[in-house]
Tab-separated table of N, CA and C in Angstrom:
chain	number	residue	atom	x	y	z
L	866	UNK	N	-9.657	-18.693	-13.735
L	866	UNK	CA	-8.320	-18.662	-13.178
L	866	UNK	C	-8.139	-19.839	-12.237
L	867	UNK	N	-6.916	-20.196	-11.953
L	867	UNK	CA	-6.644	-21.432	-11.224
L	867	UNK	C	-7.150	-21.402	-9.792
L	868	UNK	N	-7.154	-20.239	-9.107
L	868	UNK	CA	-7.646	-20.196	-7.726
L	868	UNK	C	-9.122	-20.555	-7.668
L	869	UNK	N	-9.911	-19.974	-8.554
L	869	UNK	CA	-11.341	-20.241	-8.567
L	869	UNK	C	-11.602	-21.678	-8.982
L	870	UNK	N	-10.907	-22.175	-10.009
L	870	UNK	CA	-11.090	-23.559	-10.446
L	870	UNK	C	-10.730	-24.532	-9.330
L	871	UNK	N	-9.637	-24.266	-8.626
L	871	UNK	CA	-9.220	-25.120	-7.519
L	871	UNK	C	-10.293	-25.112	-6.428
L	872	UNK	N	-10.822	-23.936	-6.124
L	872	UNK	CA	-11.876	-23.813	-5.118
L	872	UNK	C	-13.128	-24.567	-5.568
L	873	UNK	N	-13.535	-24.380	-6.826
L	873	UNK	CA	-14.706	-25.089	-7.369
L	873	UNK	C	-14.526	-26.596	-7.233
L	874	UNK	N	-13.335	-27.070	-7.603
L	874	UNK	CA	-13.053	-28.503	-7.551
L	874	UNK	C	-13.157	-29.018	-6.120
L	875	UNK	N	-12.594	-28.275	-5.175
L	875	UNK	CA	-12.646	-28.713	-3.780
L	875	UNK	C	-14.083	-28.774	-3.283
L	876	UNK	N	-14.866	-27.756	-3.602
L	876	UNK	CA	-16.264	-27.747	-3.166
L	876	UNK	C	-17.028	-28.869	-3.848
L	877	UNK	N	-16.842	-29.022	-5.159
L	877	UNK	CA	-17.567	-30.040	-5.917
L	877	UNK	C	-17.187	-31.444	-5.473
L	878	UNK	N	-15.926	-31.666	-5.114
L	878	UNK	CA	-15.463	-32.986	-4.719
L	878	UNK	C	-15.796	-33.338	-3.274
L	879	UNK	N	-16.267	-32.362	-2.506
L	879	UNK	CA	-16.620	-32.626	-1.114
L	879	UNK	C	-17.986	-33.285	-1.062
L	880	UNK	N	-18.063	-34.425	-0.417
L	880	UNK	CA	-19.352	-35.093	-0.257
L	880	UNK	C	-20.277	-34.218	0.583
L	881	UNK	N	-19.696	-33.522	1.531
L	881	UNK	CA	-20.470	-32.598	2.365
L	881	UNK	C	-19.720	-31.280	2.410
L	882	UNK	N	-20.462	-30.196	2.367
L	882	UNK	CA	-19.830	-28.881	2.392
L	882	UNK	C	-19.014	-28.704	3.673
L	883	UNK	N	-19.403	-29.378	4.736
L	883	UNK	CA	-18.681	-29.297	6.000
L	883	UNK	C	-17.215	-29.671	5.873
L	884	UNK	N	-16.870	-30.445	4.845
L	884	UNK	CA	-15.467	-30.821	4.653
L	884	UNK	C	-14.622	-29.627	4.268
L	885	UNK	N	-15.259	-28.532	3.848
L	885	UNK	CA	-14.506	-27.326	3.502
L	885	UNK	C	-14.044	-26.583	4.749
L	886	UNK	N	-14.660	-26.867	5.898
L	886	UNK	CA	-14.279	-26.170	7.109
L	886	UNK	C	-12.806	-26.410	7.411
L	887	UNK	N	-12.150	-25.371	7.885
L	887	UNK	CA	-10.743	-25.479	8.233
L	887	UNK	C	-9.813	-25.211	7.069
L	888	UNK	N	-10.297	-25.260	5.849
L	888	UNK	CA	-9.480	-24.941	4.684
L	888	UNK	C	-9.459	-23.427	4.529
L	889	UNK	N	-8.432	-22.916	3.904
L	889	UNK	CA	-8.330	-21.474	3.742
L	889	UNK	C	-8.136	-21.107	2.289
L	890	UNK	N	-8.489	-19.886	1.968
L	890	UNK	CA	-8.333	-19.337	0.630
L	890	UNK	C	-7.598	-18.013	0.770
L	891	UNK	N	-6.693	-17.754	-0.139
L	891	UNK	CA	-5.982	-16.480	-0.142
L	891	UNK	C	-6.557	-15.613	-1.253
L	892	UNK	N	-7.015	-14.418	-0.897
L	892	UNK	CA	-7.494	-13.462	-1.887
L	892	UNK	C	-6.354	-12.473	-2.094
L	893	UNK	N	-5.709	-12.572	-3.252
L	893	UNK	CA	-4.458	-11.864	-3.452
L	893	UNK	C	-4.590	-10.458	-3.984
L	894	UNK	N	-5.626	-10.179	-4.743
L	894	UNK	CA	-5.724	-8.849	-5.332
L	894	UNK	C	-4.666	-8.662	-6.401
L	895	UNK	N	-4.742	-7.566	-7.083
L	895	UNK	CA	-3.743	-7.183	-8.080
L	895	UNK	C	-4.069	-5.786	-8.546
L	896	UNK	N	-3.128	-5.170	-9.187
L	896	UNK	CA	-3.300	-3.786	-9.608
L	896	UNK	C	-4.518	-3.595	-10.504
L	897	UNK	N	-4.910	-4.604	-11.258
L	897	UNK	CA	-6.032	-4.469	-12.185
L	897	UNK	C	-7.371	-4.863	-11.554
L	898	UNK	N	-7.439	-5.014	-10.238
L	898	UNK	CA	-8.694	-5.400	-9.608
L	898	UNK	C	-8.974	-6.884	-9.696
L	899	UNK	N	-7.990	-7.668	-10.072
L	899	UNK	CA	-8.071	-9.113	-10.241
L	899	UNK	C	-8.614	-9.784	-8.980
L	900	UNK	N	-8.149	-9.377	-7.820
L	900	UNK	CA	-8.534	-10.015	-6.567
L	900	UNK	C	-9.986	-9.855	-6.231
L	901	UNK	N	-10.568	-8.690	-6.521
L	901	UNK	CA	-11.981	-8.488	-6.253
L	901	UNK	C	-12.804	-9.440	-7.118
L	902	UNK	N	-12.363	-9.651	-8.357
L	902	UNK	CA	-13.040	-10.598	-9.243
L	902	UNK	C	-12.960	-12.014	-8.707
L	903	UNK	N	-11.787	-12.386	-8.189
L	903	UNK	CA	-11.626	-13.707	-7.581
L	903	UNK	C	-12.563	-13.835	-6.396
L	904	UNK	N	-12.611	-12.807	-5.561
L	904	UNK	CA	-13.482	-12.855	-4.387
L	904	UNK	C	-14.942	-13.041	-4.818
L	905	UNK	N	-15.360	-12.324	-5.850
L	905	UNK	CA	-16.746	-12.459	-6.338
L	905	UNK	C	-17.021	-13.892	-6.814
L	906	UNK	N	-16.070	-14.474	-7.526
L	906	UNK	CA	-16.237	-15.857	-8.008
L	906	UNK	C	-16.276	-16.842	-6.842
L	907	UNK	N	-15.416	-16.634	-5.848
L	907	UNK	CA	-15.410	-17.520	-4.683
L	907	UNK	C	-16.740	-17.433	-3.943
L	908	UNK	N	-17.256	-16.211	-3.828
L	908	UNK	CA	-18.552	-16.023	-3.164
L	908	UNK	C	-19.646	-16.745	-3.943
L	909	UNK	N	-19.647	-16.582	-5.246
L	909	UNK	CA	-20.660	-17.217	-6.097
L	909	UNK	C	-20.613	-18.734	-5.963
L	910	UNK	N	-19.426	-19.315	-6.081
L	910	UNK	CA	-19.288	-20.775	-5.999
L	910	UNK	C	-19.604	-21.288	-4.602
L	911	UNK	N	-19.134	-20.574	-3.585
L	911	UNK	CA	-19.426	-20.995	-2.211
L	911	UNK	C	-20.903	-20.940	-1.895
L	912	UNK	N	-21.587	-19.902	-2.381
L	912	UNK	CA	-23.024	-19.759	-2.136
L	912	UNK	C	-23.808	-20.916	-2.755
L	913	UNK	N	-23.375	-21.386	-3.923
L	913	UNK	CA	-24.050	-22.516	-4.575
L	913	UNK	C	-24.045	-23.753	-3.682
L	914	UNK	N	-23.001	-23.883	-2.869
L	914	UNK	CA	-22.837	-25.074	-2.048
L	914	UNK	C	-23.164	-24.836	-0.574
L	915	UNK	N	-23.646	-23.653	-0.256
L	915	UNK	CA	-24.020	-23.368	1.125
L	915	UNK	C	-22.852	-23.098	2.052
L	916	UNK	N	-21.710	-22.735	1.511
L	916	UNK	CA	-20.537	-22.427	2.337
L	916	UNK	C	-20.806	-21.138	3.111
L	917	UNK	N	-20.436	-21.125	4.383
L	917	UNK	CA	-20.596	-19.939	5.231
L	917	UNK	C	-19.281	-19.656	5.958
L	918	UNK	N	-18.926	-18.397	6.040
L	918	UNK	CA	-17.769	-17.932	6.818
L	918	UNK	C	-16.465	-18.661	6.498
L	919	UNK	N	-16.217	-18.862	5.229
L	919	UNK	CA	-14.985	-19.520	4.805
L	919	UNK	C	-13.811	-18.548	4.993
L	920	UNK	N	-12.776	-18.981	5.669
L	920	UNK	CA	-11.637	-18.118	5.979
L	920	UNK	C	-10.886	-17.702	4.714
L	921	UNK	N	-10.629	-16.408	4.588
L	921	UNK	CA	-9.791	-15.900	3.507
L	921	UNK	C	-8.686	-15.057	4.107
L	922	UNK	N	-7.555	-15.061	3.438
L	922	UNK	CA	-6.390	-14.296	3.863
L	922	UNK	C	-6.139	-13.244	2.796
L	923	UNK	N	-6.126	-12.004	3.199
L	923	UNK	CA	-6.073	-10.892	2.265
L	923	UNK	C	-4.646	-10.385	2.125
L	924	UNK	N	-4.152	-10.408	0.904
L	924	UNK	CA	-2.788	-9.950	0.617
L	924	UNK	C	-2.820	-8.452	0.300
L	925	UNK	N	-1.889	-7.719	0.888
L	925	UNK	CA	-1.744	-6.285	0.660
L	925	UNK	C	-0.489	-6.055	-0.182
L	926	UNK	N	-0.619	-5.227	-1.201
L	926	UNK	CA	0.536	-4.847	-2.022
L	926	UNK	C	1.251	-3.690	-1.338
L	927	UNK	N	2.352	-3.989	-0.682
L	927	UNK	CA	3.113	-2.950	0.015
L	927	UNK	C	4.320	-2.478	-0.783
L	928	UNK	N	4.445	-2.958	-2.013
L	928	UNK	CA	5.555	-2.444	-2.804
L	928	UNK	C	6.146	-3.370	-3.839
L	929	UNK	N	5.818	-4.644	-3.826
L	929	UNK	CA	6.367	-5.546	-4.844
L	929	UNK	C	5.605	-5.408	-6.158
L	930	UNK	N	4.360	-4.979	-6.079
L	930	UNK	CA	3.503	-4.738	-7.247
L	930	UNK	C	3.269	-5.981	-8.104
L	931	UNK	N	3.225	-7.136	-7.446
L	931	UNK	CA	2.863	-8.372	-8.151
L	931	UNK	C	1.446	-8.745	-7.792
L	932	UNK	N	1.197	-8.908	-6.520
L	932	UNK	CA	-0.112	-9.299	-6.019
L	932	UNK	C	-0.455	-8.454	-4.806
L	933	UNK	N	-1.708	-8.340	-4.530
L	933	UNK	CA	-2.141	-7.663	-3.321
L	933	UNK	C	-3.021	-6.466	-3.606
L	934	UNK	N	-3.856	-6.149	-2.626
L	934	UNK	CA	-4.731	-4.992	-2.717
L	934	UNK	C	-3.986	-3.753	-2.251
L	935	UNK	N	-4.296	-2.637	-2.872
L	935	UNK	CA	-3.750	-1.353	-2.424
L	935	UNK	C	-4.741	-0.726	-1.449
L	936	UNK	N	-4.288	0.284	-0.740
L	936	UNK	CA	-5.136	1.008	0.192
L	936	UNK	C	-6.368	1.569	-0.527
L	937	UNK	N	-6.168	2.019	-1.745
L	937	UNK	CA	-7.269	2.599	-2.528
L	937	UNK	C	-8.310	1.560	-2.938
L	938	UNK	N	-7.912	0.307	-3.036
L	938	UNK	CA	-8.830	-0.764	-3.426
L	938	UNK	C	-9.601	-1.358	-2.249
L	939	UNK	N	-9.165	-1.064	-1.041
L	939	UNK	CA	-9.782	-1.696	0.130
L	939	UNK	C	-11.257	-1.347	0.336
L	940	UNK	N	-11.697	-0.105	0.111
L	940	UNK	CA	-13.132	0.166	0.314
L	940	UNK	C	-14.038	-0.745	-0.511
L	941	UNK	N	-13.700	-1.001	-1.761
L	941	UNK	CA	-14.515	-1.890	-2.600
L	941	UNK	C	-14.477	-3.318	-2.059
L	942	UNK	N	-13.309	-3.779	-1.618
L	942	UNK	CA	-13.198	-5.120	-1.053
L	942	UNK	C	-14.005	-5.225	0.237
L	943	UNK	N	-13.895	-4.219	1.079
L	943	UNK	CA	-14.650	-4.213	2.340
L	943	UNK	C	-16.144	-4.282	2.055
L	944	UNK	N	-16.620	-3.448	1.128
L	944	UNK	CA	-18.047	-3.470	0.774
L	944	UNK	C	-18.468	-4.853	0.302
L	945	UNK	N	-17.655	-5.459	-0.552
L	945	UNK	CA	-17.970	-6.791	-1.070
L	945	UNK	C	-18.043	-7.815	0.061
L	946	UNK	N	-17.063	-7.806	0.941
L	946	UNK	CA	-17.025	-8.786	2.025
L	946	UNK	C	-18.151	-8.573	3.033
L	947	UNK	N	-18.535	-7.335	3.251
L	947	UNK	CA	-19.580	-7.028	4.234
L	947	UNK	C	-20.977	-7.433	3.756
L	948	UNK	N	-21.190	-7.539	2.451
L	948	UNK	CA	-22.535	-7.809	1.937
L	948	UNK	C	-22.789	-9.286	1.627
L	949	UNK	N	-21.967	-10.184	2.153
L	949	UNK	CA	-22.141	-11.602	1.891
L	949	UNK	C	-21.752	-12.408	3.126
L	950	UNK	N	-22.044	-13.719	3.112
L	950	UNK	CA	-21.744	-14.578	4.268
L	950	UNK	C	-20.855	-15.762	3.916
L	951	UNK	N	-20.386	-15.825	2.684
L	951	UNK	CA	-19.578	-16.971	2.252
L	951	UNK	C	-18.136	-16.836	2.751
L	952	UNK	N	-17.527	-15.684	2.544
L	952	UNK	CA	-16.124	-15.459	2.909
L	952	UNK	C	-16.030	-14.610	4.168
L	953	UNK	N	-15.059	-14.947	5.000
L	953	UNK	CA	-14.803	-14.189	6.225
L	953	UNK	C	-13.302	-13.933	6.294
L	954	UNK	N	-12.896	-12.670	6.304
L	954	UNK	CA	-11.452	-12.405	6.382
L	954	UNK	C	-10.863	-12.923	7.692
L	955	UNK	N	-9.786	-13.681	7.586
L	955	UNK	CA	-9.124	-14.258	8.756
L	955	UNK	C	-7.818	-13.542	9.065
L	956	UNK	N	-7.087	-13.164	8.009
L	956	UNK	CA	-5.818	-12.488	8.239
L	956	UNK	C	-5.519	-11.535	7.090
L	957	UNK	N	-4.582	-10.655	7.365
L	957	UNK	CA	-4.079	-9.696	6.390
L	957	UNK	C	-2.568	-9.866	6.384
L	958	UNK	N	-1.973	-9.952	5.186
L	958	UNK	CA	-0.530	-10.174	5.125
L	958	UNK	C	0.087	-9.460	3.939
L	959	UNK	N	1.403	-9.357	3.991
L	959	UNK	CA	2.185	-8.826	2.884
L	959	UNK	C	3.576	-9.436	2.963
L	960	UNK	N	4.458	-8.936	2.133
L	960	UNK	CA	5.811	-9.491	2.056
L	960	UNK	C	6.824	-8.356	1.973
L	961	UNK	N	7.838	-8.440	2.789
L	961	UNK	CA	8.918	-7.455	2.735
L	961	UNK	C	9.928	-7.904	1.683
L	962	UNK	N	10.085	-7.107	0.642
L	962	UNK	CA	10.909	-7.551	-0.487
L	962	UNK	C	12.405	-7.294	-0.312
L	963	UNK	N	12.799	-6.398	0.579
L	963	UNK	CA	14.236	-6.117	0.736
L	963	UNK	C	14.652	-6.073	2.206
L	964	UNK	N	13.982	-6.859	3.044
L	964	UNK	CA	14.288	-6.856	4.476
L	964	UNK	C	15.695	-7.348	4.778
L	965	UNK	N	16.305	-8.048	3.828
L	965	UNK	CA	17.655	-8.569	4.027
L	965	UNK	C	18.738	-7.564	3.645
L	966	UNK	N	18.350	-6.394	3.172
L	966	UNK	CA	19.310	-5.390	2.717
L	966	UNK	C	19.274	-4.155	3.616
L	967	UNK	N	20.250	-4.024	4.529
L	967	UNK	CA	20.273	-2.872	5.439
L	967	UNK	C	20.217	-1.517	4.713
L	968	UNK	N	20.759	-1.442	3.512
L	968	UNK	CA	20.736	-0.179	2.769
L	968	UNK	C	19.310	0.201	2.342
L	969	UNK	N	18.368	-0.748	2.439
L	969	UNK	CA	16.984	-0.512	2.030
L	969	UNK	C	16.022	-0.433	3.220
L	970	UNK	N	16.563	-0.183	4.420
L	970	UNK	CA	15.717	-0.155	5.611
L	970	UNK	C	14.622	0.909	5.540
L	971	UNK	N	14.886	2.035	4.932
L	971	UNK	CA	13.843	3.063	4.806
L	971	UNK	C	12.663	2.524	4.000
L	972	UNK	N	12.955	1.819	2.923
L	972	UNK	CA	11.891	1.242	2.096
L	972	UNK	C	11.115	0.186	2.877
L	973	UNK	N	11.820	-0.650	3.619
L	973	UNK	CA	11.166	-1.672	4.434
L	973	UNK	C	10.243	-1.025	5.449
L	974	UNK	N	10.689	0.059	6.071
L	974	UNK	CA	9.847	0.753	7.041
L	974	UNK	C	8.625	1.374	6.363
L	975	UNK	N	8.771	1.842	5.134
L	975	UNK	CA	7.619	2.361	4.386
L	975	UNK	C	6.614	1.240	4.128
L	976	UNK	N	7.129	0.058	3.788
L	976	UNK	CA	6.246	-1.083	3.562
L	976	UNK	C	5.466	-1.418	4.841
L	977	UNK	N	6.155	-1.446	5.964
L	977	UNK	CA	5.511	-1.777	7.237
L	977	UNK	C	4.467	-0.719	7.600
L	978	UNK	N	4.781	0.540	7.397
L	978	UNK	CA	3.838	1.622	7.689
L	978	UNK	C	2.594	1.504	6.806
L	979	UNK	N	2.791	1.279	5.527
L	979	UNK	CA	1.673	1.143	4.588
L	979	UNK	C	0.802	-0.052	4.972
L	980	UNK	N	1.451	-1.170	5.299
L	980	UNK	CA	0.741	-2.373	5.725
L	980	UNK	C	-0.115	-2.078	6.954
L	981	UNK	N	0.459	-1.393	7.921
L	981	UNK	CA	-0.251	-1.055	9.155
L	981	UNK	C	-1.485	-0.205	8.857
L	982	UNK	N	-1.360	0.763	7.968
L	982	UNK	CA	-2.511	1.597	7.594
L	982	UNK	C	-3.601	0.757	6.922
L	983	UNK	N	-3.199	-0.170	6.076
L	983	UNK	CA	-4.175	-1.046	5.415
L	983	UNK	C	-4.887	-1.939	6.423
L	984	UNK	N	-4.128	-2.506	7.348
L	984	UNK	CA	-4.723	-3.372	8.373
L	984	UNK	C	-5.722	-2.574	9.206
L	985	UNK	N	-5.341	-1.368	9.601
L	985	UNK	CA	-6.245	-0.534	10.403
L	985	UNK	C	-7.530	-0.236	9.633
L	986	UNK	N	-7.413	0.008	8.338
L	986	UNK	CA	-8.591	0.268	7.506
L	986	UNK	C	-9.511	-0.944	7.487
L	987	UNK	N	-8.943	-2.115	7.252
L	987	UNK	CA	-9.750	-3.339	7.232
L	987	UNK	C	-10.339	-3.641	8.607
L	988	UNK	N	-9.506	-3.578	9.638
L	988	UNK	CA	-9.945	-3.949	10.984
L	988	UNK	C	-11.107	-3.083	11.461
L	989	UNK	N	-11.135	-1.834	11.061
L	989	UNK	CA	-12.201	-0.915	11.486
L	989	UNK	C	-13.582	-1.361	10.998
L	990	UNK	N	-13.623	-2.252	10.021
L	990	UNK	CA	-14.903	-2.660	9.438
L	990	UNK	C	-15.352	-4.071	9.820
L	991	UNK	N	-14.556	-4.774	10.601
L	991	UNK	CA	-14.920	-6.137	10.972
L	991	UNK	C	-14.894	-6.288	12.491
L	992	UNK	N	-15.878	-6.977	13.028
L	992	UNK	CA	-16.016	-7.117	14.472
L	992	UNK	C	-15.096	-8.134	15.106
L	993	UNK	N	-14.421	-8.921	14.311
L	993	UNK	CA	-13.491	-9.923	14.841
L	993	UNK	C	-12.053	-9.490	14.532
L	994	UNK	N	-11.129	-10.027	15.303
L	994	UNK	CA	-9.715	-9.674	15.108
L	994	UNK	C	-9.178	-10.310	13.829
L	995	UNK	N	-8.540	-9.498	13.010
L	995	UNK	CA	-7.847	-9.994	11.827
L	995	UNK	C	-6.393	-10.233	12.207
L	996	UNK	N	-5.901	-11.428	11.966
L	996	UNK	CA	-4.493	-11.712	12.238
L	996	UNK	C	-3.635	-10.968	11.229
L	997	UNK	N	-2.454	-10.529	11.663
L	997	UNK	CA	-1.564	-9.732	10.807
L	997	UNK	C	-0.208	-10.414	10.717
L	998	UNK	N	0.329	-10.473	9.489
L	998	UNK	CA	1.687	-11.010	9.330
L	998	UNK	C	2.337	-10.416	8.095
L	999	UNK	N	3.563	-9.958	8.297
L	999	UNK	CA	4.321	-9.343	7.201
L	999	UNK	C	5.760	-9.852	7.143
L	1000	UNK	N	6.272	-10.397	8.231
L	1000	UNK	CA	7.698	-10.729	8.290
L	1000	UNK	C	8.041	-12.074	7.661
L	1001	UNK	N	9.068	-12.042	6.814
L	1001	UNK	CA	9.699	-13.234	6.272
L	1001	UNK	C	10.932	-13.535	7.137
L	1002	UNK	N	11.749	-14.461	6.729
L	1002	UNK	CA	12.918	-14.842	7.525
L	1002	UNK	C	13.801	-13.644	7.861
L	1003	UNK	N	14.150	-12.851	6.879
L	1003	UNK	CA	15.014	-11.693	7.134
L	1003	UNK	C	14.330	-10.682	8.044
L	1004	UNK	N	13.036	-10.491	7.837
L	1004	UNK	CA	12.287	-9.565	8.678
L	1004	UNK	C	12.244	-10.004	10.129
L	1005	UNK	N	12.123	-11.313	10.354
L	1005	UNK	CA	12.097	-11.849	11.721
L	1005	UNK	C	13.401	-11.497	12.436
L	1006	UNK	N	14.509	-11.657	11.736
L	1006	UNK	CA	15.822	-11.393	12.316
L	1006	UNK	C	16.071	-9.895	12.503
L	1007	UNK	N	15.712	-9.103	11.495
L	1007	UNK	CA	16.085	-7.683	11.491
L	1007	UNK	C	15.035	-6.738	12.073
L	1008	UNK	N	13.780	-7.151	12.083
L	1008	UNK	CA	12.698	-6.265	12.543
L	1008	UNK	C	11.766	-7.001	13.515
L	1009	UNK	N	12.302	-7.555	14.602
L	1009	UNK	CA	11.475	-8.357	15.512
L	1009	UNK	C	10.322	-7.576	16.147
L	1010	UNK	N	10.419	-6.265	16.205
L	1010	UNK	CA	9.351	-5.457	16.799
L	1010	UNK	C	8.088	-5.446	15.940
L	1011	UNK	N	8.150	-5.974	14.723
L	1011	UNK	CA	6.991	-6.011	13.831
L	1011	UNK	C	6.500	-7.438	13.590
L	1012	UNK	N	6.640	-8.287	14.583
L	1012	UNK	CA	6.191	-9.668	14.431
L	1012	UNK	C	4.677	-9.812	14.504
L	1013	UNK	N	3.943	-8.789	14.885
L	1013	UNK	CA	2.488	-8.798	14.914
L	1013	UNK	C	1.949	-10.116	15.464
L	1014	UNK	N	1.037	-10.785	14.751
L	1014	UNK	CA	0.405	-12.008	15.269
L	1014	UNK	C	1.084	-13.286	14.793
L	1015	UNK	N	1.685	-13.235	13.617
L	1015	UNK	CA	2.354	-14.405	13.051
L	1015	UNK	C	3.549	-13.931	12.239
L	1016	UNK	N	4.421	-14.881	11.908
L	1016	UNK	CA	5.523	-14.636	10.977
L	1016	UNK	C	5.599	-15.821	10.025
L	1017	UNK	N	6.303	-15.620	8.922
L	1017	UNK	CA	6.477	-16.701	7.950
L	1017	UNK	C	7.976	-16.977	7.826
L	1018	UNK	N	8.408	-18.038	8.445
L	1018	UNK	CA	9.829	-18.351	8.524
L	1018	UNK	C	10.455	-18.654	7.173
L	1019	UNK	N	9.740	-19.296	6.285
L	1019	UNK	CA	10.246	-19.524	4.925
L	1019	UNK	C	11.584	-20.233	4.878
L	1020	UNK	N	12.528	-19.615	4.185
L	1020	UNK	CA	13.840	-20.233	3.960
L	1020	UNK	C	14.599	-20.464	5.268
L	1021	UNK	N	14.208	-19.769	6.322
L	1021	UNK	CA	14.814	-19.986	7.633
L	1021	UNK	C	14.574	-21.389	8.159
L	1022	UNK	N	13.505	-22.044	7.685
L	1022	UNK	CA	13.255	-23.430	8.081
L	1022	UNK	C	14.399	-24.352	7.665
L	1023	UNK	N	15.105	-23.952	6.623
L	1023	UNK	CA	16.217	-24.754	6.107
L	1023	UNK	C	17.547	-24.308	6.699
L	1024	UNK	N	17.486	-23.433	7.688
L	1024	UNK	CA	18.705	-22.972	8.340
L	1024	UNK	C	19.387	-21.823	7.631
L	1025	UNK	N	18.747	-21.273	6.623
L	1025	UNK	CA	19.344	-20.159	5.898
L	1025	UNK	C	19.185	-18.874	6.702
L	1026	UNK	N	20.240	-18.111	6.744
L	1026	UNK	CA	20.218	-16.808	7.379
L	1026	UNK	C	20.496	-15.801	6.273
L	1027	UNK	N	19.475	-15.151	5.810
L	1027	UNK	CA	19.598	-14.228	4.672
L	1027	UNK	C	20.333	-12.947	5.032
L	1028	UNK	N	20.523	-12.703	6.306
L	1028	UNK	CA	21.136	-11.449	6.746
L	1028	UNK	C	22.652	-11.579	6.872
L	1029	UNK	N	23.102	-12.608	7.550
L	1029	UNK	CA	24.545	-12.772	7.800
L	1029	UNK	C	25.071	-13.993	7.067
L	1030	UNK	N	24.927	-13.999	5.745
L	1030	UNK	CA	25.327	-15.163	4.962
L	1030	UNK	C	26.816	-15.469	5.083
L	1031	UNK	N	27.609	-14.464	5.320
L	1031	UNK	CA	29.040	-14.688	5.445
L	1031	UNK	C	29.385	-15.474	6.705
L	1032	UNK	N	28.466	-15.558	7.669
L	1032	UNK	CA	28.722	-16.261	8.905
L	1032	UNK	C	28.260	-17.720	8.858
L	1033	UNK	N	27.606	-18.119	7.769
L	1033	UNK	CA	27.168	-19.491	7.638
L	1033	UNK	C	28.350	-20.419	7.363
L	1034	UNK	N	28.321	-21.582	7.955
L	1034	UNK	CA	29.374	-22.573	7.764
L	1034	UNK	C	28.743	-23.923	7.451
L	1035	UNK	N	29.398	-24.718	6.638
L	1035	UNK	CA	28.941	-26.079	6.357
L	1035	UNK	C	29.009	-26.882	7.660
L	1036	UNK	N	28.019	-27.741	7.853
L	1036	UNK	CA	27.988	-28.550	9.079
L	1036	UNK	C	28.485	-29.966	8.836
L	1037	UNK	N	28.746	-30.331	7.604
L	1037	UNK	CA	29.210	-31.701	7.345
L	1037	UNK	C	30.704	-31.731	7.116
């Protein structure tokens, strides 16, 4: 798969493994256990090159059902991460799929609750703080109390306001 190939290429192209420091990898997971397989491949390739404590960002599936680990998949991921030294979880994240739709606030709150339970499960097994982020542009505006450690501004960087689009005006 492209994530593993990209990782292999980066490690292979590094004159020294130390050049991998500071780079990050996202372990996305998927309903079919795809992410655990990716993690195993990353561990295998990193071990060949002596990589230690490489930062990974763990995606949680809170409802979009495209990518991410479910709560039920976390014990296997935790076991895998605990028995090796190549990968080190740095953050846990997800995506709010309908944060811009007030009529879907109950669903958004379910996503946030599920995410929080997943983070607590992961955090209980690691001695270092895992950074948490779930908010996109709409979430930042509508749910500021859930900004956790980071947010992902996304389309807001371009001045887009996904919540009050009717209030946007051309500036030219």
